[in-house]
């Protein structure tokens, strides 16, 4: 008689020491953009498309249905004032689930790791610059793209680089950059995280 038992739970756990284990990682990020402002939504879509284009892989997308999202972009009033002059914050999220199937051959376990992120931008700063996000020559476009890449970098588990002002993950993002931002290095690190190098 075939006995099947499915166990599903979330959280941190250790893999079984015996049986057959398979690990499935999902590193596609489906954002719910938490704003009613159509210009803000349009600007975020532009940043997502630019990011995917420069990465060379469509790892970010935007979904209208919050239930279909594994990631979030929000806008916080006075983030700059309340969060030590930060214009954005980004945090990575992982959710693990394990499914075990018992059969005559033994236990087969599938571990699925779902990667997501939670980003928030300072609302006033973002809205003040969003109208020029598509103007590649503008300092507003430079700033918003740099800020977006930085927070998405945190969402893909990159930490701050304190010692190199040109690094995307340098903790201070100027409104008008004097530095040549090292996007090539950044996207190499992102591809390493994604396993697409
Ligand atoms: Zn940061």
PDB file of C-alpha atoms and ligand atoms in Angstrom:
ATOM      1  CA  UNK A   1       0.000   0.000   0.000  1.00  0.00           C
ATOM      2  CA  UNK A   2       1.280   3.377  -0.938  1.00  0.00           C
ATOM      3  CA  UNK A   3       1.269   5.820   1.914  1.00  0.00           C
ATOM      4  CA  UNK A   4       1.657   9.453   1.041  1.00  0.00           C
ATOM      5  CA  UNK A   5       2.017  12.231   3.486  1.00  0.00           C
ATOM      6  CA  UNK A   6       2.521  15.850   2.543  1.00  0.00           C
ATOM      7  CA  UNK A   7       4.007  18.191   5.084  1.00  0.00           C
ATOM      8  CA  UNK A   8       4.242  21.875   4.316  1.00  0.00           C
ATOM      9  CA  UNK A   9       5.661  24.495   6.583  1.00  0.00           C
ATOM     10  CA  UNK A  10       7.461  27.790   6.413  1.00  0.00           C
ATOM     11  CA  UNK A  11      10.516  28.999   8.263  1.00  0.00           C
ATOM     12  CA  UNK A  12      14.076  27.967   8.795  1.00  0.00           C
ATOM     13  CA  UNK A  13      14.874  24.327   9.053  1.00  0.00           C
ATOM     14  CA  UNK A  14      17.622  21.815   8.433  1.00  0.00           C
ATOM     15  CA  UNK A  15      17.538  19.456   5.523  1.00  0.00           C
ATOM     16  CA  UNK A  16      16.967  15.820   6.300  1.00  0.00           C
ATOM     17  CA  UNK A  17      20.089  13.786   6.734  1.00  0.00           C
ATOM     18  CA  UNK A  18      18.576  10.824   4.882  1.00  0.00           C
ATOM     19  CA  UNK A  19      16.223  10.299   1.968  1.00  0.00           C
ATOM     20  CA  UNK A  20      16.234  12.075  -1.358  1.00  0.00           C
ATOM     21  CA  UNK A  21      16.322  15.855  -1.237  1.00  0.00           C
ATOM     22  CA  UNK A  22      15.781  18.319  -4.011  1.00  0.00           C
ATOM     23  CA  UNK A  23      16.212  22.068  -3.585  1.00  0.00           C
ATOM     24  CA  UNK A  24      14.375  24.416  -5.924  1.00  0.00           C
ATOM     25  CA  UNK A  25      15.275  28.102  -5.778  1.00  0.00           C
ATOM     26  CA  UNK A  26      13.050  30.802  -7.228  1.00  0.00           C
ATOM     27  CA  UNK A  27      14.861  34.087  -7.841  1.00  0.00           C
ATOM     28  CA  UNK A  28      12.244  35.925  -9.858  1.00  0.00           C
ATOM     29  CA  UNK A  29      10.876  39.025  -8.123  1.00  0.00           C
ATOM     30  CA  UNK A  30       7.223  39.934  -8.661  1.00  0.00           C
ATOM     31  CA  UNK A  31       6.629  43.411  -7.257  1.00  0.00           C
ATOM     32  CA  UNK A  32       3.428  44.887  -5.997  1.00  0.00           C
ATOM     33  CA  UNK A  33       3.891  48.666  -6.281  1.00  0.00           C
ATOM     34  CA  UNK A  34       1.979  50.184  -3.407  1.00  0.00           C
ATOM     35  CA  UNK A  35       0.821  53.539  -4.793  1.00  0.00           C
ATOM     36  CA  UNK A  36      -2.246  54.963  -6.486  1.00  0.00           C
ATOM     37  CA  UNK A  37      -0.166  57.583  -8.306  1.00  0.00           C
ATOM     38  CA  UNK A  38      -0.029  56.646 -12.033  1.00  0.00           C
ATOM     39  CA  UNK A  39       3.143  58.696 -12.634  1.00  0.00           C
ATOM     40  CA  UNK A  40       4.900  56.868  -9.801  1.00  0.00           C
ATOM     41  CA  UNK A  41       3.791  53.502 -11.192  1.00  0.00           C
ATOM     42  CA  UNK A  42       5.009  54.502 -14.640  1.00  0.00           C
ATOM     43  CA  UNK A  43       8.392  55.580 -13.242  1.00  0.00           C
ATOM     44  CA  UNK A  44       8.807  52.287 -11.367  1.00  0.00           C
ATOM     45  CA  UNK A  45       7.922  50.336 -14.519  1.00  0.00           C
ATOM     46  CA  UNK A  46      10.581  52.298 -16.407  1.00  0.00           C
ATOM     47  CA  UNK A  47      13.194  51.540 -13.702  1.00  0.00           C
ATOM     48  CA  UNK A  48      12.263  47.835 -13.717  1.00  0.00           C
ATOM     49  CA  UNK A  49      12.587  47.671 -17.514  1.00  0.00           C
ATOM     50  CA  UNK A  50      15.927  49.519 -17.476  1.00  0.00           C
ATOM     51  CA  UNK A  51      17.212  47.216 -14.738  1.00  0.00           C
ATOM     52  CA  UNK A  52      16.229  44.045 -16.606  1.00  0.00           C
ATOM     53  CA  UNK A  53      17.735  45.435 -19.810  1.00  0.00           C
ATOM     54  CA  UNK A  54      21.091  46.255 -18.222  1.00  0.00           C
ATOM     55  CA  UNK A  55      21.137  42.959 -16.335  1.00  0.00           C
ATOM     56  CA  UNK A  56      20.251  41.117 -19.532  1.00  0.00           C
ATOM     57  CA  UNK A  57      17.618  38.996 -17.837  1.00  0.00           C
ATOM     58  CA  UNK A  58      13.970  39.688 -16.866  1.00  0.00           C
ATOM     59  CA  UNK A  59      14.257  38.935 -13.149  1.00  0.00           C
ATOM     60  CA  UNK A  60      11.998  41.798 -12.014  1.00  0.00           C
ATOM     61  CA  UNK A  61       8.392  42.361 -12.951  1.00  0.00           C
ATOM     62  CA  UNK A  62       5.352  44.193 -11.665  1.00  0.00           C
ATOM     63  CA  UNK A  63       2.063  42.502 -10.858  1.00  0.00           C
ATOM     64  CA  UNK A  64      -1.263  44.253 -10.269  1.00  0.00           C
ATOM     65  CA  UNK A  65      -2.577  41.571  -7.938  1.00  0.00           C
ATOM     66  CA  UNK A  66      -0.930  41.821  -4.522  1.00  0.00           C
ATOM     67  CA  UNK A  67      -1.658  38.142  -3.890  1.00  0.00           C
ATOM     68  CA  UNK A  68       0.555  37.232  -6.858  1.00  0.00           C
ATOM     69  CA  UNK A  69       3.486  39.299  -5.557  1.00  0.00           C
ATOM     70  CA  UNK A  70       6.485  38.020  -3.619  1.00  0.00           C
ATOM     71  CA  UNK A  71       8.028  41.493  -3.325  1.00  0.00           C
ATOM     72  CA  UNK A  72       6.869  44.998  -2.549  1.00  0.00           C
ATOM     73  CA  UNK A  73       7.797  48.578  -3.410  1.00  0.00           C
ATOM     74  CA  UNK A  74       6.299  51.217  -1.145  1.00  0.00           C
ATOM     75  CA  UNK A  75       6.650  54.962  -0.631  1.00  0.00           C
ATOM     76  CA  UNK A  76       7.051  56.402   2.837  1.00  0.00           C
ATOM     77  CA  UNK A  77       6.443  60.013   3.770  1.00  0.00           C
ATOM     78  CA  UNK A  78       9.313  61.520   5.734  1.00  0.00           C
ATOM     79  CA  UNK A  79      11.508  58.428   5.424  1.00  0.00           C
ATOM     80  CA  UNK A  80      14.437  60.803   4.995  1.00  0.00           C
ATOM     81  CA  UNK A  81      13.633  62.567   8.258  1.00  0.00           C
ATOM     82  CA  UNK A  82      12.787  59.473  10.261  1.00  0.00           C
ATOM     83  CA  UNK A  83      15.391  57.030   8.978  1.00  0.00           C
ATOM     84  CA  UNK A  84      18.685  58.873   9.342  1.00  0.00           C
ATOM     85  CA  UNK A  85      18.551  60.682   5.967  1.00  0.00           C
ATOM     86  CA  UNK A  86      17.865  57.515   4.023  1.00  0.00           C
ATOM     87  CA  UNK A  87      16.109  57.980   0.673  1.00  0.00           C
ATOM     88  CA  UNK A  88      15.311  54.292   0.430  1.00  0.00           C
ATOM     89  CA  UNK A  89      15.478  51.066   2.375  1.00  0.00           C
ATOM     90  CA  UNK A  90      15.684  47.568   0.987  1.00  0.00           C
ATOM     91  CA  UNK A  91      15.430  44.220   2.683  1.00  0.00           C
ATOM     92  CA  UNK A  92      15.662  40.704   1.349  1.00  0.00           C
ATOM     93  CA  UNK A  93      13.127  38.057   2.263  1.00  0.00           C
ATOM     94  CA  UNK A  94      13.347  34.297   1.913  1.00  0.00           C
ATOM     95  CA  UNK A  95      10.526  31.871   2.497  1.00  0.00           C
ATOM     96  CA  UNK A  96      11.293  28.176   2.584  1.00  0.00           C
ATOM     97  CA  UNK A  97       8.737  25.456   2.232  1.00  0.00           C
ATOM     98  CA  UNK A  98       9.297  21.738   2.288  1.00  0.00           C
ATOM     99  CA  UNK A  99       7.172  19.042   0.786  1.00  0.00           C
ATOM    100  CA  UNK A 100       7.830  15.434   1.757  1.00  0.00           C
ATOM    101  CA  UNK A 101       6.449  12.485  -0.130  1.00  0.00           C
ATOM    102  CA  UNK A 102       6.651   9.009   1.291  1.00  0.00           C
ATOM    103  CA  UNK A 103       6.605   5.997  -0.990  1.00  0.00           C
ATOM    104  CA  UNK A 104       7.968   2.452  -0.995  1.00  0.00           C
ATOM    105  CA  UNK A 105      11.254   3.867  -2.291  1.00  0.00           C
ATOM    106  CA  UNK A 106      11.573   6.057   0.791  1.00  0.00           C
ATOM    107  CA  UNK A 107      11.095   9.701   1.472  1.00  0.00           C
ATOM    108  CA  UNK A 108      11.459  12.294  -1.267  1.00  0.00           C
ATOM    109  CA  UNK A 109      11.724  15.843  -0.028  1.00  0.00           C
ATOM    110  CA  UNK A 110      11.485  18.982  -2.131  1.00  0.00           C
ATOM    111  CA  UNK A 111      12.632  22.217  -0.564  1.00  0.00           C
ATOM    112  CA  UNK A 112      11.484  25.349  -2.333  1.00  0.00           C
ATOM    113  CA  UNK A 113      13.207  28.613  -1.503  1.00  0.00           C
ATOM    114  CA  UNK A 114      11.301  31.661  -2.633  1.00  0.00           C
ATOM    115  CA  UNK A 115      13.360  34.865  -2.712  1.00  0.00           C
ATOM    116  CA  UNK A 116      11.635  38.218  -2.404  1.00  0.00           C
ATOM    117  CA  UNK A 117      12.331  41.761  -1.260  1.00  0.00           C
ATOM    118  CA  UNK A 118      10.670  44.672   0.482  1.00  0.00           C
ATOM    119  CA  UNK A 119      11.697  48.146  -0.678  1.00  0.00           C
ATOM    120  CA  UNK A 120      10.532  51.555   0.441  1.00  0.00           C
ATOM    121  CA  UNK A 121      11.483  54.916  -1.048  1.00  0.00           C
ATOM    122  CA  UNK A 122      11.188  58.355   0.475  1.00  0.00           C
ATOM    123  CA  UNK A 123       7.932  59.539  -1.107  1.00  0.00           C
ATOM    124  CA  UNK A 124       8.814  63.219  -1.518  1.00  0.00           C
ATOM    125  CA  UNK A 125      12.237  62.522  -3.016  1.00  0.00           C
ATOM    126  CA  UNK A 126      10.897  59.956  -5.484  1.00  0.00           C
ATOM    127  CA  UNK A 127       7.886  62.021  -6.557  1.00  0.00           C
ATOM    128  CA  UNK A 128      10.003  65.153  -6.990  1.00  0.00           C
ATOM    129  CA  UNK A 129      12.229  63.350  -9.511  1.00  0.00           C
ATOM    130  CA  UNK A 130       9.953  60.815 -11.205  1.00  0.00           C
ATOM    131  CA  UNK A 131       8.867  63.119 -14.066  1.00  0.00           C
ATOM    132  CA  UNK A 132      12.446  63.098 -15.423  1.00  0.00           C
ATOM    133  CA  UNK A 133      13.237  59.423 -14.913  1.00  0.00           C
ATOM    134  CA  UNK A 134      13.197  58.778 -18.686  1.00  0.00           C
ATOM    135  CA  UNK A 135      15.517  61.681 -19.475  1.00  0.00           C
ATOM    136  CA  UNK A 136      18.856  59.882 -19.564  1.00  0.00           C
ATOM    137  CA  UNK A 137      20.768  63.173 -19.445  1.00  0.00           C
ATOM    138  CA  UNK A 138      19.137  64.353 -16.223  1.00  0.00           C
ATOM    139  CA  UNK A 139      20.582  64.107 -12.729  1.00  0.00           C
ATOM    140  CA  UNK A 140      17.104  62.999 -11.554  1.00  0.00           C
ATOM    141  CA  UNK A 141      17.259  59.921 -13.795  1.00  0.00           C
ATOM    142  CA  UNK A 142      20.807  59.138 -12.591  1.00  0.00           C
ATOM    143  CA  UNK A 143      19.745  59.491  -8.985  1.00  0.00           C
ATOM    144  CA  UNK A 144      16.564  57.390  -9.186  1.00  0.00           C
ATOM    145  CA  UNK A 145      18.245  54.589 -11.127  1.00  0.00           C
ATOM    146  CA  UNK A 146      21.192  54.540  -8.721  1.00  0.00           C
ATOM    147  CA  UNK A 147      18.803  54.508  -5.740  1.00  0.00           C
ATOM    148  CA  UNK A 148      16.670  51.773  -7.318  1.00  0.00           C
ATOM    149  CA  UNK A 149      19.707  49.578  -8.088  1.00  0.00           C
ATOM    150  CA  UNK A 150      21.046  50.104  -4.558  1.00  0.00           C
ATOM    151  CA  UNK A 151      17.818  49.008  -2.842  1.00  0.00           C
ATOM    152  CA  UNK A 152      17.292  46.098  -5.233  1.00  0.00           C
ATOM    153  CA  UNK A 153      20.902  45.168  -4.422  1.00  0.00           C
ATOM    154  CA  UNK A 154      19.942  44.864  -0.743  1.00  0.00           C
ATOM    155  CA  UNK A 155      16.944  42.819  -1.896  1.00  0.00           C
ATOM    156  CA  UNK A 156      19.425  40.460  -3.561  1.00  0.00           C
ATOM    157  CA  UNK A 157      21.482  40.199  -0.384  1.00  0.00           C
ATOM    158  CA  UNK A 158      24.254  42.686  -1.191  1.00  0.00           C
ATOM    159  CA  UNK A 159      25.626  44.616   1.772  1.00  0.00           C
ATOM    160  CA  UNK A 160      27.020  48.135   1.863  1.00  0.00           C
ATOM    161  CA  UNK A 161      30.477  48.815   0.435  1.00  0.00           C
ATOM    162  CA  UNK A 162      31.782  51.519   2.726  1.00  0.00           C
ATOM    163  CA  UNK A 163      35.165  52.087   1.116  1.00  0.00           C
ATOM    164  CA  UNK A 164      34.365  52.866  -2.530  1.00  0.00           C
ATOM    165  CA  UNK A 165      32.211  55.909  -3.368  1.00  0.00           C
ATOM    166  CA  UNK A 166      31.828  54.603  -6.941  1.00  0.00           C
ATOM    167  CA  UNK A 167      30.255  51.337  -5.786  1.00  0.00           C
ATOM    168  CA  UNK A 168      26.458  51.104  -6.230  1.00  0.00           C
ATOM    169  CA  UNK A 169      26.311  49.749  -2.684  1.00  0.00           C
ATOM    170  CA  UNK A 170      28.164  52.710  -1.161  1.00  0.00           C
ATOM    171  CA  UNK A 171      25.802  53.832   1.611  1.00  0.00           C
ATOM    172  CA  UNK A 172      25.404  57.427   0.436  1.00  0.00           C
ATOM    173  CA  UNK A 173      23.597  58.153  -2.820  1.00  0.00           C
ATOM    174  CA  UNK A 174      24.074  61.733  -3.953  1.00  0.00           C
ATOM    175  CA  UNK A 175      21.346  63.765  -5.642  1.00  0.00           C
ATOM    176  CA  UNK A 176      23.823  64.746  -8.348  1.00  0.00           C
ATOM    177  CA  UNK A 177      26.554  62.156  -8.634  1.00  0.00           C
ATOM    178  CA  UNK A 178      30.140  63.330  -9.044  1.00  0.00           C
ATOM    179  CA  UNK A 179      31.318  59.765  -9.425  1.00  0.00           C
ATOM    180  CA  UNK A 180      31.238  57.238 -12.205  1.00  0.00           C
ATOM    181  CA  UNK A 181      28.991  54.604 -10.682  1.00  0.00           C
ATOM    182  CA  UNK A 182      30.344  51.082 -11.230  1.00  0.00           C
ATOM    183  CA  UNK A 183      27.317  49.345 -12.678  1.00  0.00           C
ATOM    184  CA  UNK A 184      29.369  46.647 -14.432  1.00  0.00           C
ATOM    185  CA  UNK A 185      30.788  45.456 -11.114  1.00  0.00           C
ATOM    186  CA  UNK A 186      27.336  45.662  -9.522  1.00  0.00           C
ATOM    187  CA  UNK A 187      25.618  43.585 -12.206  1.00  0.00           C
ATOM    188  CA  UNK A 188      28.415  41.003 -12.025  1.00  0.00           C
ATOM    189  CA  UNK A 189      27.625  40.610  -8.305  1.00  0.00           C
ATOM    190  CA  UNK A 190      23.897  40.412  -9.049  1.00  0.00           C
ATOM    191  CA  UNK A 191      24.483  37.700 -11.676  1.00  0.00           C
ATOM    192  CA  UNK A 192      26.533  35.774  -9.115  1.00  0.00           C
ATOM    193  CA  UNK A 193      23.611  35.928  -6.671  1.00  0.00           C
ATOM    194  CA  UNK A 194      21.173  34.864  -9.375  1.00  0.00           C
ATOM    195  CA  UNK A 195      23.465  32.065 -10.560  1.00  0.00           C
ATOM    196  CA  UNK A 196      23.328  33.340 -14.145  1.00  0.00           C
ATOM    197  CA  UNK A 197      27.029  34.087 -14.716  1.00  0.00           C
TER     198      UNK A 197
HETATM  199 ZN1  LIG B   1      21.792  50.811   1.605  1.00  0.00          ZN
END
